Amino acid sequence: MTASAKVLFTGKTHVTAGHNGAAHSQDGLVDIKLPEPHPAAENLFGAAWSACYLGALQLAAMQRKVKLPDERAVDAEIDLNLAGSSFFLRARLAVSLPGVDREVAQQLIEAAICPYSKAVHGNIDVATTLV
């Protein structure tokens, strides 16, 4: 992080393991039971990434003066894989922008780079498609 960076938000969570495992965020927005780490971890990662990506789509649309529909959505599929003794992830993001011209929508998808997308770049095989 550079000295000029400004923290916009800090998410604080507490996760416990075991049969009564759970995840709770300090702000109360996340309060779920996690009796098993998988598939919860992949589902939570997909939800967080999708939410972040929707924000990046909104920013890309505002920069291009494109109005996005309220019904915009991202469906995420996060695969947990095992190769030998090494675990890795693969992701598929299916983006829905109903009513937006397909060419414009594709340009927005290509321009939308959220912090999650930056964080996984080169580490996770990602396929993003317009549905």
mmCIF file of C-alpha atoms in Angstrom:
data_model
loop_
_atom_site.group_PDB
_atom_site.id
_atom_site.type_symbol
_atom_site.label_atom_id
_atom_site.label_comp_id
_atom_site.label_asym_id
_atom_site.label_seq_id
_atom_site.Cartn_x
_atom_site.Cartn_y
_atom_site.Cartn_z
ATOM 1 C CA MET A 1 0.000 0.000 0.000
ATOM 2 C CA THR A 2 1.301 3.429 -0.820
ATOM 3 C CA ALA A 3 1.435 6.245 1.723
ATOM 4 C CA SER A 4 -1.230 8.145 -0.232
ATOM 5 C CA ALA A 5 -3.728 5.243 -0.158
ATOM 6 C CA LYS A 6 -6.931 5.908 1.759
ATOM 7 C CA VAL A 7 -8.717 3.035 3.504
ATOM 8 C CA LEU A 8 -12.342 3.127 2.327
ATOM 9 C CA PHE A 9 -13.661 0.240 4.413
ATOM 10 C CA THR A 10 -12.355 -2.505 6.650
ATOM 11 C CA GLY A 11 -14.405 -5.676 6.903
ATOM 12 C CA LYS A 12 -13.944 -7.402 10.256
ATOM 13 C CA THR A 13 -15.051 -10.998 10.698
ATOM 14 C CA HIS A 14 -14.677 -13.704 13.316
ATOM 15 C CA VAL A 15 -14.868 -17.334 12.191
ATOM 16 C CA THR A 16 -14.979 -20.373 14.440
ATOM 17 C CA ALA A 17 -14.452 -24.016 13.474
ATOM 18 C CA GLY A 18 -16.103 -27.253 14.504
ATOM 19 C CA HIS A 19 -19.618 -28.656 14.512
ATOM 20 C CA ASN A 20 -20.983 -25.291 15.709
ATOM 21 C CA GLY A 21 -18.687 -23.230 13.482
ATOM 22 C CA ALA A 22 -19.882 -19.832 12.371
ATOM 23 C CA ALA A 23 -18.864 -16.576 10.719
ATOM 24 C CA HIS A 24 -19.858 -13.199 12.098
ATOM 25 C CA SER A 25 -18.972 -9.743 10.892
ATOM 26 C CA GLN A 26 -18.496 -6.912 13.341
ATOM 27 C CA ASP A 27 -21.194 -4.853 11.571
ATOM 28 C CA GLY A 28 -23.723 -7.708 11.824
ATOM 29 C CA LEU A 29 -24.249 -8.067 8.059
ATOM 30 C CA VAL A 30 -22.691 -11.545 8.060
ATOM 31 C CA ASP A 31 -24.016 -14.043 10.598
ATOM 32 C CA ILE A 32 -23.963 -17.585 9.275
ATOM 33 C CA LYS A 33 -23.371 -21.106 10.497
ATOM 34 C CA LEU A 34 -20.337 -22.906 9.043
ATOM 35 C CA PRO A 35 -20.351 -26.473 10.346
ATOM 36 C CA GLU A 36 -18.009 -27.467 7.521
ATOM 37 C CA PRO A 37 -15.438 -25.278 5.806
ATOM 38 C CA HIS A 38 -16.408 -26.434 2.308
ATOM 39 C CA PRO A 39 -18.488 -25.516 0.382
ATOM 40 C CA ALA A 40 -19.021 -22.493 2.632
ATOM 41 C CA ALA A 41 -15.635 -20.943 1.831
ATOM 42 C CA GLU A 42 -16.148 -21.171 -1.925
ATOM 43 C CA ASN A 43 -19.728 -19.890 -1.670
ATOM 44 C CA LEU A 44 -18.700 -16.928 0.486
ATOM 45 C CA PHE A 45 -15.790 -16.119 -1.834
ATOM 46 C CA GLY A 46 -18.123 -16.239 -4.852
ATOM 47 C CA ALA A 47 -20.675 -13.978 -3.157
ATOM 48 C CA ALA A 48 -18.060 -11.436 -2.089
ATOM 49 C CA TRP A 49 -16.354 -11.422 -5.489
ATOM 50 C CA SER A 50 -19.695 -11.021 -7.304
ATOM 51 C CA ALA A 51 -20.718 -8.099 -5.094
ATOM 52 C CA CYS A 52 -17.362 -6.421 -5.681
ATOM 53 C CA TYR A 53 -17.600 -7.068 -9.439
ATOM 54 C CA LEU A 54 -21.067 -5.471 -9.573
ATOM 55 C CA GLY A 55 -19.510 -2.334 -8.094
ATOM 56 C CA ALA A 56 -16.769 -2.392 -10.725
ATOM 57 C CA LEU A 57 -19.410 -2.757 -13.462
ATOM 58 C CA GLN A 58 -21.248 0.257 -12.047
ATOM 59 C CA LEU A 59 -18.053 2.324 -12.087
ATOM 60 C CA ALA A 60 -17.233 1.267 -15.661
ATOM 61 C CA ALA A 61 -20.786 2.155 -16.722
ATOM 62 C CA MET A 62 -20.659 5.577 -15.024
ATOM 63 C CA GLN A 63 -17.347 6.369 -16.720
ATOM 64 C CA ARG A 64 -18.926 5.541 -20.091
ATOM 65 C CA LYS A 65 -22.272 7.207 -19.285
ATOM 66 C CA VAL A 66 -24.142 3.899 -19.657
ATOM 67 C CA LYS A 67 -27.245 3.327 -17.541
ATOM 68 C CA LEU A 68 -27.294 -0.129 -16.013
ATOM 69 C CA PRO A 69 -30.538 -1.976 -15.295
ATOM 70 C CA ASP A 70 -31.570 -2.578 -11.689
ATOM 71 C CA GLU A 71 -31.755 -6.300 -12.528
ATOM 72 C CA ARG A 72 -28.012 -6.644 -13.203
ATOM 73 C CA ALA A 73 -26.532 -9.770 -11.682
ATOM 74 C CA VAL A 74 -23.448 -11.940 -11.433
ATOM 75 C CA ASP A 75 -23.605 -15.697 -10.948
ATOM 76 C CA ALA A 76 -20.331 -17.071 -9.596
ATOM 77 C CA GLU A 77 -19.129 -20.642 -9.651
ATOM 78 C CA ILE A 78 -15.998 -21.287 -7.609
ATOM 79 C CA ASP A 79 -14.375 -24.710 -8.016
ATOM 80 C CA LEU A 80 -12.081 -26.146 -5.384
ATOM 81 C CA ASN A 81 -9.629 -28.415 -7.208
ATOM 82 C CA LEU A 82 -6.912 -30.832 -6.159
ATOM 83 C CA ALA A 83 -3.859 -31.637 -8.273
ATOM 84 C CA GLY A 84 -1.512 -34.034 -6.526
ATOM 85 C CA SER A 85 -1.331 -32.620 -3.008
ATOM 86 C CA SER A 86 -2.039 -29.012 -4.013
ATOM 87 C CA PHE A 87 -5.421 -27.273 -3.808
ATOM 88 C CA PHE A 88 -6.373 -24.494 -6.206
ATOM 89 C CA LEU A 89 -9.426 -22.545 -7.342
ATOM 90 C CA ARG A 90 -11.113 -21.944 -10.675
ATOM 91 C CA ALA A 91 -13.872 -19.410 -11.190
ATOM 92 C CA ARG A 92 -16.626 -18.647 -13.635
ATOM 93 C CA LEU A 93 -18.513 -15.353 -13.506
ATOM 94 C CA ALA A 94 -21.685 -15.121 -15.587
ATOM 95 C CA VAL A 95 -22.799 -11.498 -15.926
ATOM 96 C CA SER A 96 -26.368 -10.473 -16.742
ATOM 97 C CA LEU A 97 -27.040 -6.926 -17.950
ATOM 98 C CA PRO A 98 -30.570 -7.132 -19.395
ATOM 99 C CA GLY A 99 -31.474 -4.341 -21.775
ATOM 100 C CA VAL A 100 -27.862 -3.278 -22.380
ATOM 101 C CA ASP A 101 -26.607 -3.650 -25.945
ATOM 102 C CA ARG A 102 -24.453 -6.831 -26.065
ATOM 103 C CA GLU A 103 -21.415 -5.045 -27.488
ATOM 104 C CA VAL A 104 -21.620 -2.318 -24.825
ATOM 105 C CA ALA A 105 -22.188 -4.921 -22.116
ATOM 106 C CA GLN A 106 -19.126 -6.878 -23.264
ATOM 107 C CA GLN A 107 -17.031 -3.700 -23.145
ATOM 108 C CA LEU A 108 -18.228 -3.064 -19.581
ATOM 109 C CA ILE A 109 -17.375 -6.629 -18.550
ATOM 110 C CA GLU A 110 -13.869 -6.230 -19.943
ATOM 111 C CA ALA A 111 -13.430 -2.841 -18.220
ATOM 112 C CA ALA A 112 -14.762 -3.935 -14.819
ATOM 113 C CA ILE A 113 -11.741 -4.779 -12.702
ATOM 114 C CA CYS A 114 -12.599 -5.007 -9.015
ATOM 115 C CA PRO A 115 -10.115 -5.546 -6.164
ATOM 116 C CA TYR A 116 -10.989 -9.261 -6.049
ATOM 117 C CA SER A 117 -10.231 -9.589 -9.760
ATOM 118 C CA LYS A 118 -6.894 -7.867 -9.222
ATOM 119 C CA ALA A 119 -6.087 -10.059 -6.220
ATOM 120 C CA VAL A 120 -6.659 -13.333 -8.057
ATOM 121 C CA HIS A 121 -5.072 -12.271 -11.365
ATOM 122 C CA GLY A 122 -2.628 -14.962 -12.399
ATOM 123 C CA ASN A 123 -3.544 -17.132 -9.404
ATOM 124 C CA ILE A 124 -7.023 -18.339 -10.392
ATOM 125 C CA ASP A 125 -8.227 -19.392 -13.822
ATOM 126 C CA VAL A 126 -11.217 -17.080 -14.416
ATOM 127 C CA ALA A 127 -13.793 -17.164 -17.203
ATOM 128 C CA THR A 128 -16.178 -14.190 -17.370
ATOM 129 C CA THR A 129 -19.114 -14.417 -19.754
ATOM 130 C CA LEU A 130 -22.122 -12.334 -20.694
ATOM 131 C CA VAL A 131 -25.383 -14.255 -20.388
#
